[in-house]
Amino acid sequence: MSGLPINRLAERRGDEAWLNREFANPRSRVMVVSEGRVLVCGQGREARLADLPPDLRQESHYQALLGKLESDTWFVASVSKATAENLASEQGARLRGLRSIVADLEGPLAGLAAYARGLDLWQSNHRFCGRCGTRCEIDQAGFRMVCQNPDCGRVHFPRLDPAVIVAVGYRGSILLGRQPSWPPGRYSTLAGFVEPGESLEDAVRREVAEESGVVVGHLSYHSSQPWPFPSSLMVGFIGEAVRTDIRLDDELEDARWFAPLELQQLVRSGEIILPFKASVSWHLIADFMASRHQLDISSWGGGVWQR
Ligand SMILES: [Zn+2]
């Protein structure tokens, strides 16, 4: 997976004069978030991130400096719901949840929205110090939350929850499962959170065994992806099963071994829907099929889960 090609300008995070000047600069871009949603103009391929107009920046304050993407310096600002709704009607924009926009926005902008939303969520969940309960203030251009109790003063840093996701193979077939809450027919690679005391490999083997009963032997790292739902870093692996009997727990509604041509036929007919293309699970399945079977899943068409 390609990362987000942004210069995070970390060296500027403590430079208040520069930050205030750049935030007010009409050439800077200011993404708007409100109550966990992002203001977006247009739809489908026309979608783009809406901007906070320079006159409104006086009344607002940046929430975080995101960095420089190509020639633009990007901030994110949080505004009230009323302000966001006014902006939405002026700009013909809409507040949208991140899940609904990552598939619409062009490459780096989807990553940028995910990055901003990840910081926004972390800040909103750390308004109070986890040690003493006193209010925290945003510091370092959004990258630290500092407890305002002089007897505590703990500095909180953005946190991520590592999660693992794996394409498990056996004699050319691939193991996919589905959760009961998913749209009908949607299947994906198995995933789960890493627990304290575990390596990533331990977590893969435990999750697959718990959810499907399958025992995984050899594993190799594939790629990783920020997954701000709410604050995960997905670490992708490709593994090989050493025991293949399926025994479901209550997390998955179904898990199955799919032979490659069977999966191709089920996707083409729309009976099986694969994860959306920006996701690490799609890339795991795509690489599995390409490297082992010379099959290009992007040509399968049919059901690709979009939302
Ligand atoms: Zn504290």
Coordinates of C-alpha atoms and ligand atoms in Angstrom, one line a residue:
M1 CA 0.0 0.0 0.0
S2 CA 1.3 3.4 -0.8
G3 CA 1.4 5.8 2.1
L4 CA 0.3 9.4 2.2
P5 CA 2.9 11.5 0.3
I6 CA 2.7 14.4 2.8
N7 CA 5.5 16.4 4.5
R8 CA 4.1 16.6 8.0
L9 CA 6.1 19.7 8.8
A10 CA 6.7 18.4 12.3
E11 CA 9.4 21.0 12.8
R12 CA 6.7 23.7 12.6
R13 CA 4.4 22.3 15.2
G14 CA 5.9 24.5 18.0
D15 CA 6.1 27.7 15.9
E16 CA 2.9 29.6 16.9
A17 CA 3.7 32.7 14.8
W18 CA 4.1 30.6 11.6
L19 CA 1.1 28.5 12.4
N20 CA -1.2 31.5 12.9
R21 CA 0.1 33.2 9.8
E22 CA -0.3 30.1 7.6
F23 CA -3.8 29.3 9.1
A24 CA -5.0 32.8 8.1
N25 CA -3.3 32.6 4.7
P26 CA -6.0 32.3 2.0
R27 CA -3.6 30.0 0.0
S28 CA -3.6 27.4 2.8
R29 CA -6.2 24.7 2.7
V30 CA -8.4 24.1 5.8
M31 CA -10.4 21.0 5.9
V32 CA -13.6 21.3 7.9
V33 CA -14.8 18.7 10.4
S34 CA -17.8 18.8 12.6
E35 CA -19.0 16.2 15.1
G36 CA -16.9 13.6 13.5
R37 CA -17.9 14.3 9.9
V38 CA -16.0 15.9 7.1
L39 CA -17.3 18.7 4.8
V40 CA -17.2 17.5 1.2
C41 CA -18.3 19.1 -2.0
G42 CA -19.6 17.1 -4.9
Q43 CA -20.1 13.4 -5.2
G44 CA -18.5 10.3 -6.8
R45 CA -15.5 11.3 -8.9
E46 CA -16.4 15.0 -8.5
A47 CA -15.9 14.8 -4.7
R48 CA -13.4 17.2 -3.1
L49 CA -12.7 18.5 0.4
A50 CA -14.5 21.7 1.2
D51 CA -12.4 24.6 2.6
L52 CA -13.0 26.9 5.6
P53 CA -13.2 30.4 4.0
P54 CA -10.5 32.8 5.2
D55 CA -13.0 35.2 6.9
L56 CA -14.3 32.3 9.0
R57 CA -10.8 31.4 10.1
Q58 CA -10.8 34.5 12.3
E59 CA -13.6 33.1 14.4
S60 CA -12.2 29.6 14.4
H61 CA -8.9 28.0 15.5
Y62 CA -7.0 25.3 13.7
Q63 CA -7.3 22.0 15.3
A64 CA -4.2 20.5 13.7
L65 CA -1.6 21.2 11.1
L66 CA -1.7 18.3 8.7
G67 CA 1.3 19.3 6.6
K68 CA 2.2 20.0 3.0
L69 CA 0.7 17.9 0.3
E70 CA 2.1 18.8 -3.2
S71 CA 2.1 22.7 -3.0
D72 CA -0.7 23.1 -0.5
T73 CA -0.3 23.5 3.3
W74 CA -3.2 21.7 4.9
F75 CA -4.9 22.3 8.3
V76 CA -8.0 20.9 9.8
A77 CA -10.5 23.0 11.8
S78 CA -13.4 21.8 13.8
V79 CA -16.5 24.0 13.6
S80 CA -19.9 23.9 15.3
K81 CA -22.7 22.0 13.6
A82 CA -24.5 25.3 12.8
T83 CA -21.4 26.8 11.1
A84 CA -20.9 23.6 9.2
E85 CA -24.5 23.6 8.0
N86 CA -24.2 27.2 6.8
L87 CA -21.0 26.4 5.0
A88 CA -22.6 23.3 3.5
S89 CA -25.5 25.3 2.0
E90 CA -23.2 28.1 0.8
Q91 CA -20.7 25.8 -0.9
G92 CA -23.2 23.1 -2.0
A93 CA -21.4 20.7 0.3
R94 CA -22.4 18.0 2.7
L95 CA -21.0 16.7 6.0
R96 CA -20.1 13.1 5.4
G97 CA -18.8 10.2 7.5
L98 CA -15.3 9.0 6.6
R99 CA -16.4 5.6 5.5
S100 CA -18.7 7.1 2.8
I101 CA -16.0 9.4 1.4
V102 CA -12.8 7.3 1.3
A103 CA -14.1 5.5 -1.7
D104 CA -15.1 8.8 -3.5
L105 CA -12.0 11.0 -2.9
E106 CA -9.0 10.7 -5.2
G107 CA -6.0 8.8 -3.7
P108 CA -4.1 11.3 -1.4
L109 CA -7.2 13.3 -0.4
A110 CA -8.8 10.2 1.0
G111 CA -5.7 9.5 3.0
L112 CA -5.6 13.1 4.1
A113 CA -9.3 13.0 5.3
A114 CA -8.5 9.8 7.2
Y115 CA -5.4 11.4 8.8
A116 CA -7.4 14.4 9.9
R117 CA -10.3 12.4 11.2
G118 CA -7.9 10.1 13.1
L119 CA -6.4 13.2 14.9
D120 CA -9.9 14.7 15.5
L121 CA -11.1 11.5 17.0
W122 CA -8.1 11.1 19.2
Q123 CA -8.4 14.7 20.5
S124 CA -12.1 14.4 21.2
N125 CA -11.5 11.3 23.2
H126 CA -8.7 12.9 25.2
R127 CA -10.4 16.1 26.3
F128 CA -9.8 15.0 29.9
C129 CA -6.6 13.6 31.3
G130 CA -6.8 9.8 31.7
R131 CA -4.7 10.0 34.8
C132 CA -6.3 12.8 36.9
G133 CA -9.5 13.7 35.0
T134 CA -8.6 17.4 34.5
R135 CA -9.2 19.1 31.1
C136 CA -6.5 18.8 28.5
E137 CA -5.5 21.5 26.0
I138 CA -4.3 20.9 22.5
D139 CA -0.6 21.6 22.0
Q140 CA 2.0 21.2 19.3
A141 CA -0.3 22.0 16.4
G142 CA -2.7 19.2 17.4
F143 CA -0.3 16.4 18.1
R144 CA -0.3 16.6 21.9
M145 CA -3.0 17.0 24.5
V146 CA -1.6 18.5 27.8
C147 CA -3.3 18.0 31.1
Q148 CA -3.9 21.5 32.7
N149 CA -3.6 20.3 36.3
P150 CA -0.2 21.7 37.4
D151 CA 0.2 18.8 39.8
C152 CA -0.2 16.3 36.9
G153 CA 0.7 18.0 33.6
R154 CA 0.7 14.7 31.7
V155 CA 1.3 14.9 28.0
H156 CA -0.8 12.7 25.9
F157 CA 0.3 11.6 22.4
P158 CA -1.8 10.4 19.5
R159 CA -2.4 6.7 19.9
L160 CA -3.1 4.0 17.5
D161 CA -4.5 0.5 18.0
P162 CA -2.6 -2.1 16.0
A163 CA -4.8 -4.6 14.2
V164 CA -3.8 -7.5 12.0
I165 CA -5.5 -8.7 8.8
V166 CA -4.5 -11.8 6.9
A167 CA -5.2 -13.6 3.6
V168 CA -4.8 -17.3 4.7
G169 CA -4.2 -19.8 1.9
Y170 CA -4.2 -23.5 1.6
R171 CA -3.4 -25.4 -1.6
G172 CA -4.3 -22.3 -3.6
S173 CA -7.6 -21.7 -1.9
I174 CA -8.2 -18.6 0.2
L175 CA -10.0 -18.3 3.6
L176 CA -12.6 -15.5 3.7
G177 CA -15.3 -14.8 6.3
R178 CA -18.2 -12.5 7.0
Q179 CA -19.7 -10.7 10.0
P180 CA -23.4 -10.8 10.6
S181 CA -23.7 -7.0 10.3
W182 CA -22.3 -6.9 6.8
P183 CA -24.3 -6.4 3.6
P184 CA -25.5 -9.8 2.2
G185 CA -22.7 -11.6 0.3
R186 CA -19.8 -9.5 1.5
Y187 CA -16.8 -11.5 2.4
S188 CA -13.3 -10.4 3.5
T189 CA -10.0 -11.5 5.0
L190 CA -10.0 -12.2 8.7
A191 CA -8.8 -9.4 11.1
G192 CA -8.6 -8.5 14.7
F193 CA -6.9 -6.4 17.3
V194 CA -3.5 -7.1 18.8
E195 CA -3.6 -7.7 22.5
P196 CA -1.0 -6.6 25.1
G197 CA 1.9 -9.0 25.2
E198 CA 1.4 -10.3 21.7
S199 CA 3.6 -10.0 18.6
L200 CA 1.8 -9.2 15.3
E201 CA 2.3 -12.9 14.3
D202 CA 0.9 -14.1 17.6
A203 CA -2.2 -11.9 17.0
V204 CA -2.7 -13.2 13.5
R205 CA -2.6 -16.9 14.6
R206 CA -4.8 -16.3 17.6
E207 CA -7.5 -14.3 15.7
V208 CA -7.7 -16.8 12.9
A209 CA -7.9 -19.7 15.3
E210 CA -10.6 -18.0 17.4
E211 CA -12.7 -16.8 14.6
S212 CA -12.5 -19.8 12.2
G213 CA -10.7 -22.7 13.9
V214 CA -8.0 -22.6 11.2
V215 CA -4.4 -23.0 12.3
V216 CA -1.9 -20.8 10.5
G217 CA 1.7 -21.8 10.0
H218 CA 4.0 -19.6 8.0
L219 CA 3.3 -15.9 7.7
S220 CA 4.8 -13.1 5.8
Y221 CA 4.3 -9.4 6.1
H222 CA 2.4 -7.8 3.2
S223 CA 1.6 -4.1 3.9
S224 CA 0.0 -1.8 6.3
Q225 CA -2.7 0.9 6.2
P226 CA -4.0 3.5 8.6
W227 CA -7.6 2.6 9.4
P228 CA -9.2 5.3 11.4
F229 CA -12.4 3.4 12.3
P230 CA -11.7 4.5 15.0
S231 CA -7.9 4.5 15.3
S232 CA -6.3 1.4 14.0
L233 CA -3.3 0.7 12.0
M234 CA -4.0 -2.4 10.0
V235 CA -1.0 -4.6 9.4
G236 CA -1.6 -7.1 6.6
F237 CA -0.1 -10.6 6.3
I238 CA -0.3 -13.5 3.9
G239 CA -0.3 -16.8 5.7
E240 CA -0.5 -20.5 5.0
A241 CA -2.8 -22.8 6.9
V242 CA -1.6 -26.0 8.6
R243 CA -5.0 -27.1 9.7
T244 CA -8.1 -26.2 7.7
D245 CA -11.2 -27.4 9.5
I246 CA -13.6 -24.5 10.1
R247 CA -15.1 -24.0 13.5
L248 CA -16.9 -20.7 13.9
D249 CA -17.1 -18.6 17.0
D250 CA -19.8 -16.0 17.5
E251 CA -17.9 -13.2 15.8
L252 CA -18.3 -14.5 12.2
E253 CA -21.5 -15.6 10.6
D254 CA -19.6 -17.7 8.0
A255 CA -16.0 -18.5 7.0
R256 CA -15.2 -20.6 3.9
W257 CA -12.4 -21.8 1.7
F258 CA -12.8 -20.4 -1.8
A259 CA -11.0 -22.0 -4.7
P260 CA -9.7 -19.2 -7.0
L261 CA -12.0 -19.9 -10.0
E262 CA -15.0 -20.5 -7.8
L263 CA -14.4 -17.1 -6.1
Q264 CA -14.0 -15.4 -9.5
Q265 CA -17.3 -16.9 -10.7
L266 CA -19.1 -15.9 -7.5
V267 CA -17.8 -12.3 -7.6
R268 CA -18.8 -12.0 -11.3
S269 CA -22.3 -13.2 -10.6
G270 CA -22.6 -10.8 -7.7
E271 CA -23.2 -13.6 -5.1
I272 CA -20.0 -12.6 -3.3
I273 CA -19.0 -9.0 -2.8
L274 CA -15.3 -8.2 -2.1
P275 CA -14.0 -5.4 0.1
F276 CA -13.7 -2.0 -1.5
K277 CA -10.6 -1.2 -3.5
A278 CA -8.9 1.2 -1.2
S279 CA -8.8 -1.3 1.6
V280 CA -5.8 -3.5 2.6
S281 CA -8.1 -6.5 2.5
W282 CA -8.8 -5.9 -1.2
H283 CA -5.0 -5.7 -1.8
L284 CA -4.3 -8.9 0.1
I285 CA -6.9 -10.8 -2.0
A286 CA -5.6 -9.2 -5.2
D287 CA -2.0 -10.1 -4.5
F288 CA -2.9 -13.6 -3.4
M289 CA -4.8 -14.2 -6.6
A290 CA -2.2 -12.5 -8.8
S291 CA 0.9 -14.1 -7.3
R292 CA -0.5 -17.7 -7.0
H293 CA -3.0 -17.9 -9.8
Q294 CA -2.2 -15.1 -12.2
L295 CA -5.7 -13.8 -11.8
D296 CA -6.5 -10.1 -11.8
I297 CA -9.4 -9.5 -9.4
S298 CA -9.8 -5.9 -10.6
S299 CA -11.1 -7.4 -13.9
W300 CA -13.8 -9.4 -12.1
G301 CA -16.2 -6.5 -11.9
G302 CA -19.5 -7.4 -10.3
G303 CA -19.8 -6.9 -6.6
V304 CA -17.3 -4.7 -5.0
W305 CA -18.5 -3.4 -1.7
Q306 CA -18.3 0.4 -1.8
R307 CA -19.5 1.6 1.6
Ligands
ZN1 ZN -3.7 15.0 34.5

